[in-house]
Amino acid sequence: MILRNLTLAGTTADAPYGLIPDGAIWIEGGLIRWLGRETDLPEEASGLASEDLQGRLVTPGLIDCHTHMVFGGNRAAEFEMRLNGASYEDIAKSGGGIVSTVAATRDASEAGLLTDALGRVDHLISEGVTTVEIKSGYGLDIETELKMLRVARQVGQERSIQVKTTFLGAHALPKEHKNDPDGYIANACLPALELAVQEGLVDAVDGFCETIAFSPEQLEPVFEKAKSMGLPVKLHAEQLSHMGGAQLATRHCALSADHLEYATEDDAVLMANAGTVAVILPGAFYTLKETQAPPIEAFRKHKVPMALATDCNPGSSPMTSLLLTMNMGCTLFGMTPEEAFWGVTRDAAAALGLCDCGTLAEGHSADLAVWDVSHPAELAYRIGFNPLHRRICKGAG
Ligand code: DI6
Ligand code: FE
């Protein structure tokens, strides 16, 4: 199939946004066989069926590279408590927060979790998302961590979307291991990881490095285990305080370090050297009414790739809009619309270790979003508006 009469963005062309005007794309077997100026279309393509996209913009399908979208219940009551003065940390320490979602997730059936997760993923799909990462971490026992990851895999079977799963057993301490973080890691987290890997449920391993979660020392064995199983790592780092998470992540050549509000320029240098992507999560910053923004200027200066993601979760970012995330990255953190664009395409792919999507190039997966806009800056500029015309996943749609 040939798509013609369109503007391409997100190609590897040396132009802002990778723009190619007056373009065409040849899709074959779920892959991009050729793309470029329509006047350069190869001879062999001349007899093939083609479709006129009437000048629309075609970008890579969007990638949401950090979500916790499989969970039970919701935390609207906690939202209310925070607006009445309680802090996120206060709520976590008094048994609310992540551990209340853990209780609801343990109680939920696999079918119930799937139904709720599909509602969330459908919203992402409606905005042109073709790849989503989904973390575990609301089980915190072997059975429920595996249940969450199975549901995440099912999301990818029920919908035409690529799902990458991340094991986040080191997300919080469950109440049965209160005051025993090392015991939890040794006796629940690591065995759950091993079993999940045996079932083929894990694409990467993550941890939450924070005063209300785990220290770098406590997370070390989790990363060691990941390495011994050949899995890439990523880390929730420097979100609420500076704990040395970026250092831990870069020492292990992590794919990404995520959040990073309290990261420093030294952290940015370490990340640049390790090839670790900075995943920027403005939804959590906004919801928690944080005041310290991540060091975007330092990431820019040291050429650390910046991805943007929803962090979709019931506590700190109950958000399923990647377009709104792009807008927030610009408005709250001073990212440029072009950085926001690459942050949900090329750099989001890098944060997941993917090299066959996130940019439009020959041989890449034909994951595309077709938009009713004339310039890609409009994707980050508008608020609460969805200009998606059509989404194509692996050549279909
Ligand atoms: N950081 C986050 O933003 C989420 N997890 C994490 O490690 C929040 C999870 C929650 O509050 O339920
Ligand atoms: Fe998160």
Coordinates of C-alpha atoms and ligand atoms in Angstrom, one line a residue:
M1 CA 0.0 0.0 0.0
I2 CA 1.2 3.5 -0.8
L3 CA 0.1 6.5 1.2
R4 CA 0.6 9.7 -0.7
N5 CA 0.0 13.5 -0.7
L6 CA 1.2 13.9 2.9
T7 CA 3.8 15.6 5.0
L8 CA 6.2 13.3 6.9
A9 CA 7.6 14.1 10.4
G10 CA 9.8 12.0 12.6
T11 CA 12.0 10.8 9.8
T12 CA 15.7 10.6 10.0
A13 CA 16.0 13.5 7.5
D14 CA 18.3 16.3 8.7
A15 CA 15.5 18.9 9.2
P16 CA 13.5 20.2 12.1
Y17 CA 11.1 17.5 13.3
G18 CA 12.6 15.3 10.5
L19 CA 10.1 16.9 8.2
I20 CA 9.8 15.8 4.5
P21 CA 7.1 17.8 2.6
D22 CA 5.2 16.4 -0.4
G23 CA 5.9 12.9 0.9
A24 CA 4.8 9.3 0.3
I25 CA 5.2 6.1 2.3
W26 CA 5.2 2.5 0.9
I27 CA 4.0 -0.1 3.5
E28 CA 4.6 -3.8 2.9
G29 CA 4.3 -6.7 5.3
G30 CA 3.7 -4.5 8.3
L31 CA 7.0 -2.6 7.6
I32 CA 8.0 0.7 6.0
R33 CA 9.4 -0.4 2.6
W34 CA 10.2 3.1 1.4
L35 CA 9.5 6.7 2.3
G36 CA 10.5 10.1 0.8
R37 CA 9.3 12.7 -1.6
E38 CA 6.4 11.5 -3.7
T39 CA 8.2 12.5 -6.9
D40 CA 11.0 10.0 -6.0
L41 CA 8.7 7.0 -5.5
P42 CA 10.4 4.0 -6.9
E43 CA 9.3 2.6 -10.3
E44 CA 8.2 -0.8 -8.8
A45 CA 5.6 1.0 -6.7
S46 CA 3.8 2.6 -9.6
G47 CA 1.2 -0.1 -10.1
L48 CA 0.3 -0.5 -6.4
A49 CA -2.9 0.7 -4.7
S50 CA -2.5 4.1 -3.2
E51 CA -4.4 6.4 -0.9
D52 CA -4.4 10.2 -1.0
L53 CA -4.0 11.6 2.5
Q54 CA -4.9 15.1 1.3
G55 CA -1.9 16.9 2.7
R56 CA -2.2 15.5 6.2
L57 CA 0.7 15.1 8.6
V58 CA 2.1 11.6 9.2
T59 CA 4.3 10.9 12.2
P60 CA 5.5 7.7 13.9
G61 CA 2.9 6.1 16.1
L62 CA 3.3 7.7 19.6
I63 CA 5.0 5.8 22.4
D64 CA 4.1 6.0 26.1
C65 CA 7.2 4.7 27.7
H66 CA 6.3 4.8 31.4
T67 CA 2.9 3.7 32.7
H68 CA 1.5 1.9 35.7
M69 CA -1.9 1.4 34.0
V70 CA -2.8 -2.0 35.4
F71 CA -4.2 -1.5 38.9
G72 CA -7.3 -2.0 41.1
G73 CA -9.5 0.7 42.5
N74 CA -8.7 4.4 42.4
R75 CA -7.4 7.1 44.8
A76 CA -9.9 9.9 44.4
A77 CA -10.3 10.0 48.2
E78 CA -6.5 10.6 48.5
F79 CA -6.7 13.4 45.9
E80 CA -9.3 15.0 48.2
M81 CA -7.0 14.5 51.3
R82 CA -4.1 16.2 49.5
L83 CA -6.3 19.2 48.6
N84 CA -7.2 19.3 52.3
G85 CA -3.5 19.7 53.2
A86 CA -2.0 16.2 53.5
S87 CA 1.3 15.6 51.6
Y88 CA 1.9 12.6 49.3
E89 CA 4.6 11.4 51.7
D90 CA 2.2 11.8 54.8
I91 CA -0.4 9.7 53.0
A92 CA 2.1 7.0 52.1
K93 CA 3.4 6.8 55.7
S94 CA -0.1 6.5 57.1
G95 CA -0.9 3.4 55.1
G96 CA -2.5 5.1 52.1
G97 CA -0.8 5.8 48.8
I98 CA 0.8 3.0 46.8
V99 CA -0.1 0.3 49.5
S100 CA -3.8 1.1 49.3
T101 CA -3.7 0.4 45.5
V102 CA -1.8 -2.8 46.4
A103 CA -4.7 -4.0 48.5
A104 CA -7.2 -3.2 45.7
T105 CA -5.0 -4.9 43.1
R106 CA -4.6 -8.0 45.2
D107 CA -8.4 -8.2 45.6
A108 CA -9.1 -7.7 41.9
S109 CA -9.6 -10.5 39.4
E110 CA -7.5 -10.8 36.3
A111 CA -10.6 -10.1 34.2
G112 CA -11.5 -7.0 36.2
L113 CA -7.9 -5.6 36.0
L114 CA -7.9 -6.2 32.2
T115 CA -11.3 -4.4 31.7
D116 CA -10.0 -1.4 33.6
A117 CA -6.6 -1.4 31.8
L118 CA -8.3 -1.6 28.4
G119 CA -10.3 1.5 29.1
R120 CA -7.1 3.3 29.8
V121 CA -5.2 2.0 26.8
D122 CA -8.1 2.8 24.5
H123 CA -7.7 6.4 25.5
L124 CA -4.0 6.3 24.5
I125 CA -4.9 4.5 21.3
S126 CA -7.4 7.3 20.4
E127 CA -4.5 9.7 20.5
G128 CA -2.3 7.7 18.1
V129 CA -0.2 5.6 20.6
T130 CA 1.1 2.4 19.0
T131 CA 3.5 1.3 21.8
V132 CA 2.9 1.4 25.6
E133 CA 5.1 0.3 28.5
I134 CA 3.2 -1.2 31.4
K135 CA 4.8 -1.8 34.9
S136 CA 3.9 -4.2 37.7
G137 CA 4.5 -3.0 41.2
Y138 CA 1.0 -2.9 42.8
G139 CA 1.2 -6.6 43.7
L140 CA 4.3 -6.7 45.9
D141 CA 3.8 -10.4 46.4
I142 CA 4.6 -13.2 43.9
E143 CA 1.1 -14.0 42.9
T144 CA -0.1 -10.5 42.3
E145 CA 3.1 -9.3 40.5
L146 CA 2.6 -12.2 38.1
K147 CA -1.1 -11.4 37.8
M148 CA -0.4 -7.8 36.8
L149 CA 2.2 -8.8 34.2
R150 CA -0.2 -11.4 32.6
V151 CA -2.8 -8.7 32.4
A152 CA -0.3 -6.4 30.7
R153 CA 0.5 -9.0 28.1
Q154 CA -3.2 -9.6 27.5
V155 CA -3.7 -5.9 26.8
G156 CA -1.3 -6.4 23.8
Q157 CA -3.4 -9.4 22.6
E158 CA -6.8 -7.6 23.0
R159 CA -5.7 -4.4 21.2
S160 CA -3.5 -3.6 18.2
I161 CA -0.8 -2.1 20.3
Q162 CA 2.8 -3.1 21.1
V163 CA 3.1 -3.7 24.9
K164 CA 6.5 -3.7 26.7
T165 CA 6.3 -5.0 30.2
T166 CA 8.5 -3.8 33.1
F167 CA 8.9 -5.6 36.5
L168 CA 8.6 -3.1 39.3
G169 CA 8.6 -5.4 42.3
A170 CA 10.7 -2.8 44.2
H171 CA 8.0 -0.2 44.2
A172 CA 7.0 0.0 47.8
L173 CA 7.2 -2.1 51.0
P174 CA 4.0 -4.3 51.5
K175 CA 2.6 -4.3 55.0
E176 CA 3.7 -7.9 55.6
H177 CA 7.3 -6.8 55.3
K178 CA 7.0 -3.5 57.2
N179 CA 10.5 -2.5 58.4
D180 CA 12.1 -5.3 56.5
P181 CA 13.1 -4.0 53.1
D182 CA 16.0 -6.5 52.6
G183 CA 13.7 -9.4 53.5
Y184 CA 11.1 -8.2 51.1
I185 CA 13.7 -7.9 48.3
A186 CA 15.2 -11.3 49.0
N187 CA 12.1 -13.3 49.7
A188 CA 9.4 -11.8 47.6
C189 CA 10.8 -9.4 45.0
L190 CA 13.6 -11.5 43.6
P191 CA 11.6 -14.8 43.5
A192 CA 8.7 -13.0 41.8
L193 CA 11.2 -11.6 39.2
E194 CA 12.6 -15.1 38.5
L195 CA 9.2 -16.7 38.1
A196 CA 7.9 -13.8 35.9
V197 CA 10.9 -14.1 33.6
Q198 CA 10.4 -17.9 33.3
E199 CA 6.8 -17.2 32.2
G200 CA 8.1 -14.7 29.6
L201 CA 6.4 -11.8 31.3
V202 CA 9.3 -9.4 31.7
D203 CA 11.0 -7.1 29.1
A204 CA 12.8 -4.8 31.6
V205 CA 13.3 -4.2 35.4
D206 CA 12.6 -1.0 37.3
G207 CA 12.7 0.2 40.9
F208 CA 11.6 3.2 43.0
C209 CA 14.6 4.8 44.6
E210 CA 13.1 7.2 47.2
T211 CA 12.9 7.8 51.0
I212 CA 9.4 6.3 50.9
A213 CA 10.6 3.4 48.9
F214 CA 14.1 1.9 48.5
S215 CA 17.7 3.1 48.8
P216 CA 20.3 2.5 46.1
E217 CA 21.9 -0.2 48.3
Q218 CA 18.6 -2.0 48.7
L219 CA 18.0 -1.8 44.9
E220 CA 21.5 -3.1 44.0
P221 CA 20.5 -6.9 44.2
V222 CA 17.5 -6.3 42.0
F223 CA 19.7 -4.8 39.3
E224 CA 22.3 -7.5 39.8
K225 CA 19.6 -10.1 39.3
A226 CA 18.2 -8.3 36.2
K227 CA 21.7 -8.3 34.7
S228 CA 22.2 -12.0 35.5
M229 CA 19.0 -12.7 33.5
G230 CA 20.0 -10.5 30.6
L231 CA 17.4 -7.9 31.2
P232 CA 17.8 -4.1 30.8
V233 CA 17.0 -1.9 33.8
K234 CA 15.4 1.6 34.4
L235 CA 14.8 3.5 37.6
H236 CA 12.4 6.0 39.2
A237 CA 15.1 8.4 40.4
E238 CA 15.3 11.7 42.2
Q239 CA 11.5 12.3 42.1
L240 CA 10.9 13.7 45.6
S241 CA 14.5 14.1 46.8
H242 CA 18.1 13.5 45.7
M243 CA 18.9 9.9 46.7
G244 CA 21.6 8.9 44.3
G245 CA 19.2 7.1 42.0
A246 CA 20.7 8.6 38.8
Q247 CA 24.2 7.3 39.9
L248 CA 22.8 3.8 40.6
A249 CA 21.0 3.8 37.2
T250 CA 24.0 5.0 35.2
R251 CA 26.4 2.6 36.9
H252 CA 24.1 -0.2 35.6
C253 CA 23.8 1.5 32.1
A254 CA 20.1 1.8 32.6
L255 CA 17.9 2.4 29.5
S256 CA 16.3 5.3 31.4
A257 CA 16.1 7.2 34.6
D258 CA 12.6 8.6 35.2
H259 CA 11.1 11.7 37.0
L260 CA 14.4 13.4 37.9
E261 CA 13.0 16.6 39.4
Y262 CA 15.9 16.6 41.9
A263 CA 18.6 15.5 39.5
T264 CA 21.7 17.7 39.2
E265 CA 23.9 18.7 36.3
D266 CA 26.4 16.0 37.5
D267 CA 23.6 13.4 37.1
A268 CA 23.0 14.7 33.6
V269 CA 26.7 14.2 32.7
L270 CA 26.6 10.6 34.1
M271 CA 23.4 10.0 32.0
A272 CA 25.0 11.4 28.9
N273 CA 28.0 9.1 29.3
A274 CA 25.9 6.0 30.1
G275 CA 23.4 6.6 27.2
T276 CA 20.6 6.7 29.8
V277 CA 17.4 8.5 28.6
A278 CA 15.8 11.1 30.9
V279 CA 12.1 10.2 31.1
I280 CA 10.2 13.4 32.0
L281 CA 6.8 12.9 33.7
P282 CA 5.0 16.2 34.0
G283 CA 1.7 14.6 35.0
A284 CA 3.1 13.6 38.4
F285 CA 4.7 17.0 38.9
Y286 CA 1.4 18.6 38.2
T287 CA -0.7 16.3 40.3
L288 CA 1.6 16.5 43.3
K289 CA 1.9 20.3 42.9
E290 CA 5.7 19.9 42.9
T291 CA 7.7 23.1 42.6
Q292 CA 11.1 21.7 41.6
A293 CA 11.3 21.1 37.9
P294 CA 13.7 18.6 36.4
P295 CA 17.0 20.1 35.0
I296 CA 15.9 20.3 31.4
E297 CA 18.6 22.8 30.5
A298 CA 21.3 20.5 31.9
F299 CA 19.9 17.6 29.9
R300 CA 19.8 19.8 26.8
K301 CA 23.4 21.0 27.4
H302 CA 24.8 17.5 27.8
K303 CA 22.7 16.0 25.0
V304 CA 20.8 13.6 27.2
P305 CA 17.8 12.4 25.2
M306 CA 14.5 13.4 26.8
A307 CA 11.4 11.2 26.6
L308 CA 8.0 12.2 27.8
A309 CA 5.4 9.8 29.3
T310 CA 2.1 9.9 31.1
D311 CA 3.2 7.9 34.2
C312 CA -0.5 6.8 34.2
N313 CA -1.1 5.6 37.8
P314 CA -3.9 6.0 40.3
G315 CA -1.9 8.2 42.8
S316 CA 0.5 10.7 41.4
S317 CA -0.6 10.9 37.7
P318 CA -4.2 9.7 36.9
M319 CA -3.7 10.7 33.3
T320 CA -4.1 8.9 30.0
S321 CA -3.3 11.7 27.5
L322 CA 0.1 11.7 25.9
L323 CA -0.9 14.8 23.9
L324 CA -1.6 16.7 27.2
T325 CA 1.7 15.3 28.5
M326 CA 3.5 17.0 25.5
N327 CA 1.8 20.3 26.3
M328 CA 2.7 20.0 30.0
G329 CA 6.4 19.2 29.1
C330 CA 6.5 22.5 27.2
T331 CA 4.4 24.7 29.5
L332 CA 5.6 23.4 32.9
F333 CA 9.2 22.5 32.1
G334 CA 10.2 24.7 29.1
M335 CA 10.7 21.9 26.7
T336 CA 10.3 23.0 23.1
P337 CA 7.5 21.5 21.0
E338 CA 10.1 19.7 18.9
E339 CA 11.7 18.2 22.1
A340 CA 8.2 17.1 23.1
F341 CA 7.6 15.6 19.7
W342 CA 10.8 13.5 19.8
G343 CA 10.0 12.7 23.5
V344 CA 7.0 10.7 22.5
T345 CA 8.6 9.1 19.4
R346 CA 12.3 8.6 18.9
D347 CA 13.5 9.2 22.5
A348 CA 10.6 7.2 24.0
A349 CA 11.7 4.3 21.8
A350 CA 15.2 4.6 23.1
A351 CA 13.9 4.6 26.7
L352 CA 12.4 1.2 25.9
G353 CA 15.5 -0.1 24.1
L354 CA 13.5 -0.3 20.8
C355 CA 15.2 0.4 17.5
D356 CA 12.4 -0.5 14.9
C357 CA 9.9 2.2 15.9
G358 CA 9.7 5.8 17.1
T359 CA 11.1 7.1 13.8
L360 CA 10.0 6.7 10.2
A361 CA 12.6 4.8 8.3
E362 CA 12.9 2.0 5.8
G363 CA 12.7 -1.4 7.5
H364 CA 11.0 0.1 10.6
S365 CA 7.6 -1.2 11.8
A366 CA 4.8 0.6 10.0
D367 CA 3.4 2.2 13.1
L368 CA 2.0 5.6 12.1
A369 CA -0.3 8.3 13.2
V370 CA -2.1 10.5 10.7
W371 CA -3.1 13.9 12.0
D372 CA -5.4 16.7 10.9
V373 CA -2.8 19.3 11.6
S374 CA -0.4 21.1 9.2
H375 CA 2.6 21.3 11.5
P376 CA 3.9 18.9 14.3
A377 CA 4.2 21.8 16.8
E378 CA 0.4 21.8 16.9
L379 CA 0.5 18.5 18.7
A380 CA 2.1 20.0 21.8
Y381 CA 0.4 23.4 21.5
R382 CA -3.3 22.5 21.7
I383 CA -4.9 21.6 25.1
G384 CA -7.7 19.0 25.3
F385 CA -8.0 18.6 21.6
N386 CA -7.3 15.4 19.7
P387 CA -6.5 15.9 16.0
L388 CA -5.9 12.2 15.2
H389 CA -7.3 11.2 11.9
R390 CA -6.1 7.6 11.7
R391 CA -3.7 5.2 13.4
I392 CA -1.8 2.5 11.7
C393 CA -0.2 -0.3 13.8
K394 CA 2.2 -2.8 12.0
G395 CA 0.7 -1.7 8.7
A396 CA -2.9 -2.3 9.7
G397 CA -5.7 0.2 10.5
Ligands
DI6_1 N1 6.4 7.1 41.2 C1 5.3 7.5 40.7 O1 5.0 8.5 40.3 C2 4.3 6.3 40.9 N2 5.2 5.3 41.4 C3 6.4 5.8 41.5 O2 7.3 5.1 41.9 C4 3.3 6.6 41.9 C5 2.5 5.4 42.3 C6 1.4 5.7 43.2 O3 1.3 6.7 43.9 O4 0.5 4.8 43.1
FE2 FE 6.1 5.9 37.7

